[in-house]
Coordinates of C-alpha atoms and ligand atoms in Angstrom, one line a residue:
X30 CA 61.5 143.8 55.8
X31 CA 64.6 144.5 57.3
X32 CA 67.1 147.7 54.9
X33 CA 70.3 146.6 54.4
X34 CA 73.7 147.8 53.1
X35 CA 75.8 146.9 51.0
X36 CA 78.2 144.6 53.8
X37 CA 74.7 142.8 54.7
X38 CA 73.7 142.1 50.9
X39 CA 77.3 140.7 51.1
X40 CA 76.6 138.3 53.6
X41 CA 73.6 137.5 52.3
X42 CA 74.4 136.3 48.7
X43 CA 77.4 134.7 50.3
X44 CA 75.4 132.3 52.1
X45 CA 72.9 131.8 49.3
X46 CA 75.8 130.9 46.3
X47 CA 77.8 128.8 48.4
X48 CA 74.5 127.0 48.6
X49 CA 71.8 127.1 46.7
X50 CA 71.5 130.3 44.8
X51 CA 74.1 130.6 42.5
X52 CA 76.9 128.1 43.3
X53 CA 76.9 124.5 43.1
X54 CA 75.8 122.3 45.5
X55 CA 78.7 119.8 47.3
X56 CA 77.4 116.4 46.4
X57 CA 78.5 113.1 47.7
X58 CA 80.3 111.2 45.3
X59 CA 78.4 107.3 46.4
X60 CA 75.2 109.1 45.6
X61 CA 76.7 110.4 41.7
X62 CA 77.0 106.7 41.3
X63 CA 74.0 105.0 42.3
X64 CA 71.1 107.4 40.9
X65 CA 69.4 105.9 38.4
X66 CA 66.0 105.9 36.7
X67 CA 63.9 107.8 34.1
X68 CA 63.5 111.8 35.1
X69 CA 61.3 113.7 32.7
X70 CA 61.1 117.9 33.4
X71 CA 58.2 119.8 32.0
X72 CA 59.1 123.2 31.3
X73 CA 62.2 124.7 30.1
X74 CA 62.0 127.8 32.4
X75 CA 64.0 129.1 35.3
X76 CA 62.7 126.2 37.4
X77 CA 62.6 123.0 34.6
X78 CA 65.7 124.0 33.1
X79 CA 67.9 124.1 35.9
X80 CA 66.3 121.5 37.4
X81 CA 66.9 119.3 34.3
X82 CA 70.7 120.7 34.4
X83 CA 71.8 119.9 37.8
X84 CA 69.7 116.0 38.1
X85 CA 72.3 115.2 34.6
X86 CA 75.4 116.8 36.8
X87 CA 74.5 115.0 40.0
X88 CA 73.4 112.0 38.5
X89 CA 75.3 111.8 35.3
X90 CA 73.4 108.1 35.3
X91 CA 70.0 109.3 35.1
X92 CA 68.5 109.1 31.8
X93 CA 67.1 112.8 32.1
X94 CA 64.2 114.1 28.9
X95 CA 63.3 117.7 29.2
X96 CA 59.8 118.8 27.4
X97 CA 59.3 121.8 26.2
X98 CA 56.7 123.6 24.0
X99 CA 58.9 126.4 22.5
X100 CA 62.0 125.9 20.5
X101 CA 64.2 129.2 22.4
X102 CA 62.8 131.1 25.7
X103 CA 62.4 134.6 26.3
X104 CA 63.1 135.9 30.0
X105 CA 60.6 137.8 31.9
X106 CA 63.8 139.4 33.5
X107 CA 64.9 142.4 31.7
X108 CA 61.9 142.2 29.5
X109 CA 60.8 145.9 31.1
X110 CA 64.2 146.9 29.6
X111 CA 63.0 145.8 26.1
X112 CA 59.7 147.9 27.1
X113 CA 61.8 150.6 27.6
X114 CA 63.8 151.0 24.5
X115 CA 67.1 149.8 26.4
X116 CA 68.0 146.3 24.9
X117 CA 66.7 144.4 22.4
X118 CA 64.6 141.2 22.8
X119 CA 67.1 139.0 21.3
X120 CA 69.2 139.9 24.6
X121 CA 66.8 138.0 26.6
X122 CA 65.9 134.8 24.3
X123 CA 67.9 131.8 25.1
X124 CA 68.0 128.6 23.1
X125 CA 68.5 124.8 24.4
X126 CA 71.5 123.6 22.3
X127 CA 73.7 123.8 25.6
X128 CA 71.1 121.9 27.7
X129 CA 71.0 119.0 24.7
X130 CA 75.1 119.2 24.9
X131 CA 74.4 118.1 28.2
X132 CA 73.3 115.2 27.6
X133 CA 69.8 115.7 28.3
X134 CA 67.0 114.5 25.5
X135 CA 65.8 117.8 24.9
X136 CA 62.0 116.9 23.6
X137 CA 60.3 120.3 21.9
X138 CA 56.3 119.2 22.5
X139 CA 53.7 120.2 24.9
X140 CA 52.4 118.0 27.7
X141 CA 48.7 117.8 27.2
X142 CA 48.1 115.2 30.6
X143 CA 50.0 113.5 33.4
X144 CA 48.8 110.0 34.8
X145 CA 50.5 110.0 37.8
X146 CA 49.1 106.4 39.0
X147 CA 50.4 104.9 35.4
X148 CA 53.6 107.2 35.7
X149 CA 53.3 108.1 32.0
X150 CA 52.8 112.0 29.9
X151 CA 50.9 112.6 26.8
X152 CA 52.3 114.7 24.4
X153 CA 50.5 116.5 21.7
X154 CA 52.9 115.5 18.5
X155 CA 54.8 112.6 19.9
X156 CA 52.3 109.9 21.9
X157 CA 53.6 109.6 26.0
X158 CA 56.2 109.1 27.9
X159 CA 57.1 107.1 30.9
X160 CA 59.0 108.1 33.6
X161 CA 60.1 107.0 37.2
X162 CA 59.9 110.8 38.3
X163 CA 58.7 113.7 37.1
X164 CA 59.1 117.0 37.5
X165 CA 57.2 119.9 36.6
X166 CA 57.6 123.6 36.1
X167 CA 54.9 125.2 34.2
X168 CA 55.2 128.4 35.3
X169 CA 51.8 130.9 35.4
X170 CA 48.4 130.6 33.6
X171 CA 45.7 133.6 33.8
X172 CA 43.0 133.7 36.0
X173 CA 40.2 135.1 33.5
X174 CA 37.3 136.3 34.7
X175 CA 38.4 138.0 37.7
X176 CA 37.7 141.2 35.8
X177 CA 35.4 142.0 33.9
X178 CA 36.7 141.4 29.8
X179 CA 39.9 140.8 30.7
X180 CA 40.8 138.6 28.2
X181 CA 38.9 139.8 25.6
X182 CA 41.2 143.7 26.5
X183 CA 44.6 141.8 26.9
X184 CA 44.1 140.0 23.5
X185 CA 42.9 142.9 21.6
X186 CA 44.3 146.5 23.6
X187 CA 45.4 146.3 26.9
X188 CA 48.6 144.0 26.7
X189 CA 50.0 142.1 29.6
X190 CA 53.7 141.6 28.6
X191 CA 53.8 139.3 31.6
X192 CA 54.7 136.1 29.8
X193 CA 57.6 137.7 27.3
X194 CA 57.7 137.6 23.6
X195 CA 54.9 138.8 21.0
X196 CA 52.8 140.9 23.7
X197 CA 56.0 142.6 25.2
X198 CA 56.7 144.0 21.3
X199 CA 53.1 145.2 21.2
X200 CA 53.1 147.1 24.2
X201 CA 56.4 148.5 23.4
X202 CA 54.9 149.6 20.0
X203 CA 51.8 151.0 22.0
X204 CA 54.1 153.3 24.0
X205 CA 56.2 154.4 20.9
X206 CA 53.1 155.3 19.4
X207 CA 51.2 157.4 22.0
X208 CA 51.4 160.9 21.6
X209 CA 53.7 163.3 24.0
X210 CA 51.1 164.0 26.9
X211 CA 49.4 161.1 27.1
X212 CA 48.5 158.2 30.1
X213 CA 50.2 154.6 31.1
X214 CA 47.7 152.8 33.1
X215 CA 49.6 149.8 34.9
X216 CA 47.2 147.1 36.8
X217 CA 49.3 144.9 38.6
X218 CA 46.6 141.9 39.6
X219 CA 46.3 140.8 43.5
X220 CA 48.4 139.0 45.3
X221 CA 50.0 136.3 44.8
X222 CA 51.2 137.0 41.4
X223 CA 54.6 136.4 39.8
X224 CA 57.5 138.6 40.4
X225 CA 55.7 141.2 43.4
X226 CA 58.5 144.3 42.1
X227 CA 58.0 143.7 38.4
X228 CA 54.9 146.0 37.7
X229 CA 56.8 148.9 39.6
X230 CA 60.1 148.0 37.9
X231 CA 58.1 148.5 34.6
X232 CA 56.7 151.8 35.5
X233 CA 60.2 152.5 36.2
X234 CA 61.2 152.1 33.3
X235 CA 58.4 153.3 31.1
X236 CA 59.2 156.2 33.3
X237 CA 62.4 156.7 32.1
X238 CA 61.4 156.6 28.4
X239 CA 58.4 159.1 28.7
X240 CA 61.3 161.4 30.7
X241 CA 63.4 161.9 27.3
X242 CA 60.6 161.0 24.7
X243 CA 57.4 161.9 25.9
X244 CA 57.7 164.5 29.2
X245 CA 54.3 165.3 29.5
X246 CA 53.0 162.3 29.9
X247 CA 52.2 160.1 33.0
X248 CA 51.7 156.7 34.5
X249 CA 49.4 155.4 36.7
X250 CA 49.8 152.5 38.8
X251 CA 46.4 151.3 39.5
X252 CA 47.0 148.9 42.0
X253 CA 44.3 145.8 43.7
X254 CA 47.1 145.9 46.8
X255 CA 47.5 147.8 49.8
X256 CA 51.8 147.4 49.9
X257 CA 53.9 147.0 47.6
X258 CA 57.2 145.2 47.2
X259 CA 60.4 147.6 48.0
X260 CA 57.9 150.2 48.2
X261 CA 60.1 152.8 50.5
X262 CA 62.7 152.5 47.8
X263 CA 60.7 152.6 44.2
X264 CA 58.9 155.9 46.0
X265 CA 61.7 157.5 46.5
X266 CA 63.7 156.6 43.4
X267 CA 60.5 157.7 41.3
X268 CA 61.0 161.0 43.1
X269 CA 63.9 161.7 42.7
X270 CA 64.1 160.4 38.9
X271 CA 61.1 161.1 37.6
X272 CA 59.2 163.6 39.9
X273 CA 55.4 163.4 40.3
X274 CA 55.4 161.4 36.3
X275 CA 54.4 158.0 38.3
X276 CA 51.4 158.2 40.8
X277 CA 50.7 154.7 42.7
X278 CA 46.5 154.6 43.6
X279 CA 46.4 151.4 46.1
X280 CA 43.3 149.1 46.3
X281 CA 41.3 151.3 49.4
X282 CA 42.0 154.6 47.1
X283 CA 40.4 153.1 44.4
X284 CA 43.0 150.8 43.0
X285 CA 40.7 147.8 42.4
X286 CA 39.7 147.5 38.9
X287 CA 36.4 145.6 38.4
X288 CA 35.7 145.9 34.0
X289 CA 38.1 146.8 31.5
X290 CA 36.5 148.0 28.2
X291 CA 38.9 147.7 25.6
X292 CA 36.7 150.0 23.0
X293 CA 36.8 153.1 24.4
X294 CA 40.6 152.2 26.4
X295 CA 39.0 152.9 29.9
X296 CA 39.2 150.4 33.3
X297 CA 36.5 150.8 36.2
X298 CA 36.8 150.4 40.0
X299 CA 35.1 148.7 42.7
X300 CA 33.6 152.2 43.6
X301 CA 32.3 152.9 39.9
X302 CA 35.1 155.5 38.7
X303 CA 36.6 155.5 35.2
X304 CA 40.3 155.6 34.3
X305 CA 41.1 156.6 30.4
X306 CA 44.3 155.5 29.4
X307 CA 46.6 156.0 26.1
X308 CA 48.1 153.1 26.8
X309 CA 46.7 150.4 29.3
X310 CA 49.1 147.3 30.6
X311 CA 46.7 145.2 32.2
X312 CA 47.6 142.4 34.0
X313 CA 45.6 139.6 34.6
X314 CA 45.2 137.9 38.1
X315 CA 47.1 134.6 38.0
X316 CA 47.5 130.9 38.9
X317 CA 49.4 127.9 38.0
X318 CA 50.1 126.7 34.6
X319 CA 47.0 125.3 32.6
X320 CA 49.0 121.8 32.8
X321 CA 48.6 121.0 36.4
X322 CA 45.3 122.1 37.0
X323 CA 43.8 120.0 34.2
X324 CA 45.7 117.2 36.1
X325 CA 44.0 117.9 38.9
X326 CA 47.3 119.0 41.0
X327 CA 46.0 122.3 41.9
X328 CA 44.5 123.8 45.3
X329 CA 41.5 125.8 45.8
X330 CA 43.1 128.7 44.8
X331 CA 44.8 127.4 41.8
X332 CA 48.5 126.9 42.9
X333 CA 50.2 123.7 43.9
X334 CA 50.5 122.2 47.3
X335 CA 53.9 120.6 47.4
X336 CA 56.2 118.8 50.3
X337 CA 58.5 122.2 50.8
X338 CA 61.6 119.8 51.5
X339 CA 61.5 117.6 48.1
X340 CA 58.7 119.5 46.4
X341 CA 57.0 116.2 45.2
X342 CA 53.1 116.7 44.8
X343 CA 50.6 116.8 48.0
X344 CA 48.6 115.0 45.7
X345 CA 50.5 112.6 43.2
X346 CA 53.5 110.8 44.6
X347 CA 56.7 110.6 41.8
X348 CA 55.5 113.9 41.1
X349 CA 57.8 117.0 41.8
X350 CA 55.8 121.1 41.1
X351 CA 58.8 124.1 41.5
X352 CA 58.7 127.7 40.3
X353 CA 55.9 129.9 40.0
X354 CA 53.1 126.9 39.7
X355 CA 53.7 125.8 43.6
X356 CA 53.7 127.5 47.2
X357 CA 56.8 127.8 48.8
X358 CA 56.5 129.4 51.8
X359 CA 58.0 132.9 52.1
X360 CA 59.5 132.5 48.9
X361 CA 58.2 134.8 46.4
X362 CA 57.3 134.1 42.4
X363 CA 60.5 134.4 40.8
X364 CA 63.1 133.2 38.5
X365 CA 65.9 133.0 41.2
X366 CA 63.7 131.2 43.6
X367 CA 62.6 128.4 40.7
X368 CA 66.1 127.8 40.4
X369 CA 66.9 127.4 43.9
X370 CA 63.6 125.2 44.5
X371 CA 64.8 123.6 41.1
X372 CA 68.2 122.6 43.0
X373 CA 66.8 121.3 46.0
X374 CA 64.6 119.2 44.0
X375 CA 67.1 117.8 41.6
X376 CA 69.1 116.8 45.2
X377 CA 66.0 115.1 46.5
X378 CA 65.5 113.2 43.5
X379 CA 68.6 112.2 42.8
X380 CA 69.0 111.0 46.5
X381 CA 65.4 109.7 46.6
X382 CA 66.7 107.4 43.5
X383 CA 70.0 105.8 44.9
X384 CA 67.6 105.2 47.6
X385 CA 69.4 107.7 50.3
X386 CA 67.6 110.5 52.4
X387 CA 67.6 114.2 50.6
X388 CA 70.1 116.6 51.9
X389 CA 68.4 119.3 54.1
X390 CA 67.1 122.2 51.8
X391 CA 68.8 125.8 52.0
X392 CA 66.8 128.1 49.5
X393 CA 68.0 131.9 48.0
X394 CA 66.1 134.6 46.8
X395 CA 67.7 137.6 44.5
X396 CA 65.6 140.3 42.8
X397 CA 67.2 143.5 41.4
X398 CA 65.0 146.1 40.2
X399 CA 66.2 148.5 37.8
X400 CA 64.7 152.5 38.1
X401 CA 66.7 153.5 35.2
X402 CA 69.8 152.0 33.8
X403 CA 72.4 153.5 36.1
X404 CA 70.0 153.2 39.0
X405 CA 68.9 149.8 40.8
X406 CA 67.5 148.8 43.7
X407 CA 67.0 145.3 45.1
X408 CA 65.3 142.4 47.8
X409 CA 67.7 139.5 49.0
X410 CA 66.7 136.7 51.3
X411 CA 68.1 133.0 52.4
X412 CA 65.3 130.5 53.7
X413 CA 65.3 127.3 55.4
X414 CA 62.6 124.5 56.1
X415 CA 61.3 124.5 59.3
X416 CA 58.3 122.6 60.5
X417 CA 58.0 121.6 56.8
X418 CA 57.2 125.5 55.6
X419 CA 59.8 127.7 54.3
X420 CA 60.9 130.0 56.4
X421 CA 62.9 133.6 55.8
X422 CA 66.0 133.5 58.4
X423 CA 68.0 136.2 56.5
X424 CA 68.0 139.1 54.4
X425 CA 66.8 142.4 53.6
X426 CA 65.8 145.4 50.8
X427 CA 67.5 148.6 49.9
X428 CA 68.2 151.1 52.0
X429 CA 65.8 154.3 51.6
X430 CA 68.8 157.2 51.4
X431 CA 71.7 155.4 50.0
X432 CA 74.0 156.9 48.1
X433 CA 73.6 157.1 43.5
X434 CA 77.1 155.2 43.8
X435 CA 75.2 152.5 45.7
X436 CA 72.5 152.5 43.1
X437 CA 74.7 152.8 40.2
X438 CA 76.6 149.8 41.6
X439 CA 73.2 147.7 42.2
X440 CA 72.3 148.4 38.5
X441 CA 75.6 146.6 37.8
X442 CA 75.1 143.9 39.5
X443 CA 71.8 143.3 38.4
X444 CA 73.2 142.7 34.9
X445 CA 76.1 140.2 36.4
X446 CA 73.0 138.7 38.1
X447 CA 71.2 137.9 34.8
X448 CA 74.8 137.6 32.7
X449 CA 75.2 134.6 35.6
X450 CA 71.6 133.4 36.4
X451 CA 71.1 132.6 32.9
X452 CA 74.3 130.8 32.0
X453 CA 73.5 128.5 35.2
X454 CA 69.8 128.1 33.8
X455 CA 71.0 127.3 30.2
X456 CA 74.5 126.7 30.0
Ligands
FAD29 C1 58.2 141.6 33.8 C2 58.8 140.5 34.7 C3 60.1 140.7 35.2 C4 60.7 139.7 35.9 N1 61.9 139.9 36.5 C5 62.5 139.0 37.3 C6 63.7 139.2 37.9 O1 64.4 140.3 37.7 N2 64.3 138.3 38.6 C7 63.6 137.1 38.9 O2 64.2 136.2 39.6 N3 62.4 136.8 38.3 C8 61.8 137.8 37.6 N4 60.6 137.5 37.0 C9 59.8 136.3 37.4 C10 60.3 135.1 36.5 O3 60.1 135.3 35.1 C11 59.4 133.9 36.9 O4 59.3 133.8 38.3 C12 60.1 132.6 36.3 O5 60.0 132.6 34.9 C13 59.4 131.3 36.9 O6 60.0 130.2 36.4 P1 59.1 128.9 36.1 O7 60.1 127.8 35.7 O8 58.2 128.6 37.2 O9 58.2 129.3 34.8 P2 58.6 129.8 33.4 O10 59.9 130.4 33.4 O11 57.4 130.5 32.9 O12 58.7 128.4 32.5 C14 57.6 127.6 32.2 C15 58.0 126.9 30.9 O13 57.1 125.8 30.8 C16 56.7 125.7 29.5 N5 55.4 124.9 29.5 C17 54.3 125.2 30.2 N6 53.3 124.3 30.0 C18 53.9 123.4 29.2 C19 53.4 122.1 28.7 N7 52.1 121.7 28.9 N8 54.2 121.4 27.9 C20 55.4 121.8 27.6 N9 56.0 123.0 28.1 C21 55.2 123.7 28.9 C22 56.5 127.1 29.0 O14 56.6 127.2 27.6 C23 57.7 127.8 29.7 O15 58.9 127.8 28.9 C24 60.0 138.5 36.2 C25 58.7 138.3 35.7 C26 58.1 139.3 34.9 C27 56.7 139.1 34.3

């Protein structure tokens, strides 16, 4: 990918807020008027809960039910900085009383199936639901198996912190308790997984802990990849921060982990070694959310095959997949693109209702990285459809030399780009 400065990360995020990233989109005012219908969201993520925000404020007409398990939501963004000592976790959690202000039925249940031919959920507490459309946003489910007692070391030793909450405390417990000296074993899982930059964002930051808690100690990055996202600019941060503290092993060195054995904290490769660790953050290989594959939504793979214009189902028509659950092209696994998908989709409904043709799609990536907290690096892209895939036609990734003023800058604007993300998600 191409490096950018700061005047092309400019350009870039101009494009993608005046569109689709973090502005509004311009709406025409017949098509306010004459969307109508039932529109129930599943999920009250980055994807379901903007998408439920903007079908309510471009079709104020549409009687628009959000379901969602949990009663508040924790972010996956910033959660390494909770790993890290830096911020606590009620920085990230979020409730949905500005969402219910709305105007939108905010329903807290889980969807246990989805008849897509009767047009009707089942909830778990409160019977079903009808709806005209539906959309759905179920984010990631865990593809066990893959190695060897994984789920029996996440559960009991090897924590995954990659859904936040309960197992991001525990891990951060784990590493306040390991003695001065010892090793963090990352795994990040193959490709595609969500968030490519987040498992070398969290060694950042565990990085920087061990540096003024714990200096003897190390981190391995143990990885089932050959490349990594922003890789030229982690490698060199991590020099320059943390010397040779962080040590990246990629999947032909060795980096494929085959058996976790929680007991004795160790992880074995596809070429029979053994890695020890102190603290082991193992993260399971992934797919979409349990809820789509039970409804038999899924591909072979385990990910949802969606129309990249309107994201409605490959296989169940009224039926809209965004986020992390469906493939979007060359967009990767993030918050910031569920949102984006999440406004295009709310556009294509709403005109799909008053019976008009969606708007063409423009889609934005951001993802800031942070190496430390006055040091941040980051990945920008725009997209468009073309031949119905999505398409990169702009952007680019931190520069390998740039100045600490740039990175103290980008670490700045990664918090305005959470501080702003999650108002637009939430309210
Ligand atoms: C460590 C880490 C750091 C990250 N950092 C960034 C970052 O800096 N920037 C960025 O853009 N992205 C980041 N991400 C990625 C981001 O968190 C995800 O891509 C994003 O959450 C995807 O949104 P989603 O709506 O698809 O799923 P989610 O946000 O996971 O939302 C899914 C929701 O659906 C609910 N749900 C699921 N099934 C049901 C059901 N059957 N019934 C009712 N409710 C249900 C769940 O409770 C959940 O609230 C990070 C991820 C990790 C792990």
């Amino acid at each position: 990918m191409k490096a950018y400065d700061r005047r092309d990360f400019l350009k870039v995020i101009g494009a993608a807020g005046a569109v689709t990233g973090l502005g509004s989109l311009v709406w025409p005012m017949e098509a306010l008027a004459a969307a109508s219908g039932k529109v129930v969201v599943v999920g009250g993520g980055f994807g379901g809960a903007t998408c439920a925000r903007y079908l309510k404020r471009w079709g104020p007409q549409l009687d628009v039910t959000l379901v969602e398990r949990d009663t508040s939501y924790i972010t996956c963004p910033f959660s390494n900085e909770v790993l890290s000592g830096n911020l606590d976790i009620s920085k990230i959690t979020h409730d949905y009383g500005n969402i219910h202000a709305q105007g939108i039925n905010v329903v807290h249940d889980e969807v246990t199936a989805i008849d897509a031919g009767g047009k009707s959920i089942n909830l778990k507490y409160g019977g079903s639901m009808k709806f005209d459309k539906l959309v759905v946003s179920p984010g990631i489910a865990f593809k066990w198996g893959a190695i060897e007692n994984d789920q029996a070391a996440v559960q009991r030793a090897m924590p995954h912190s990659w859904k936040a909450g309960e197992q991001t405390l525990l891990l951060r417990k784990q590493l306040q308790a390991m003695r001065d000296g010892g090793t963090v074993i990352i795994v990040p899982p193959k490709k595609p997984f969500r968030c490519p930059p987040g498992p070398y964002e969290r060694a950042s930051l565990i990085a920087h802990y061990l540096k003024w808690n714990k200096p003897k100690s190390k981190i391995l990055i143990v990885d089932a990849n050959p490349t990594h996202s922003k890789q030229a600019a982690f490698h060199e941060a991590w020099n320059k921060e943390y010397g040779n503290m962080i040590e990246w092993i990629k999947d032909t060195d060795g980096g494929v982990i085959t058996r976790a054995d929680p007991g004795n904290m160790t992880l074995r490769n596809d070429f029979g070694d053994e890695y020890k660790g102190d603290v082991i953050n193992l993260i399971p290989y992934q797919k979409a959310g349990e809820l789509v594959e039970t409804a038999g939504l899924t591909n072979k793979d385990g990910w949802c095959t969606v129309d990249m214009g309107t994201f409605e189902s490959a296989k169940a028509r009224d039926v809209h997949i965004i986020g992390d659950a469906c493939v979007a092209g060359a967009m990767p696994k993030s918050g910031h693109s569920a949102a984006s998908q999440a406004k295009n989709c709310a556009a294509a409904i709403v005109s799909m209702l008053a019976g008009d043709t969606p708007p063409e799609p423009t889609y934005a990536n951001t993802c800031y990285s942070l190496i430390g907290p006055k040091y941040g690096i980051s990945v920008a892209a725009v997209y468009r459809l073309k031949d119905g895939v999505i398409v990169k036609v702009s952007g680019g990734v931190s520069k390998v030399g740039n100045k600490d003023r740039v990175h103290e800058n980008e670490a700045k604007y990664a918090r305005g780009w959470y501080k702003s993300i999650t108002s637009d998600v939430f309210g």
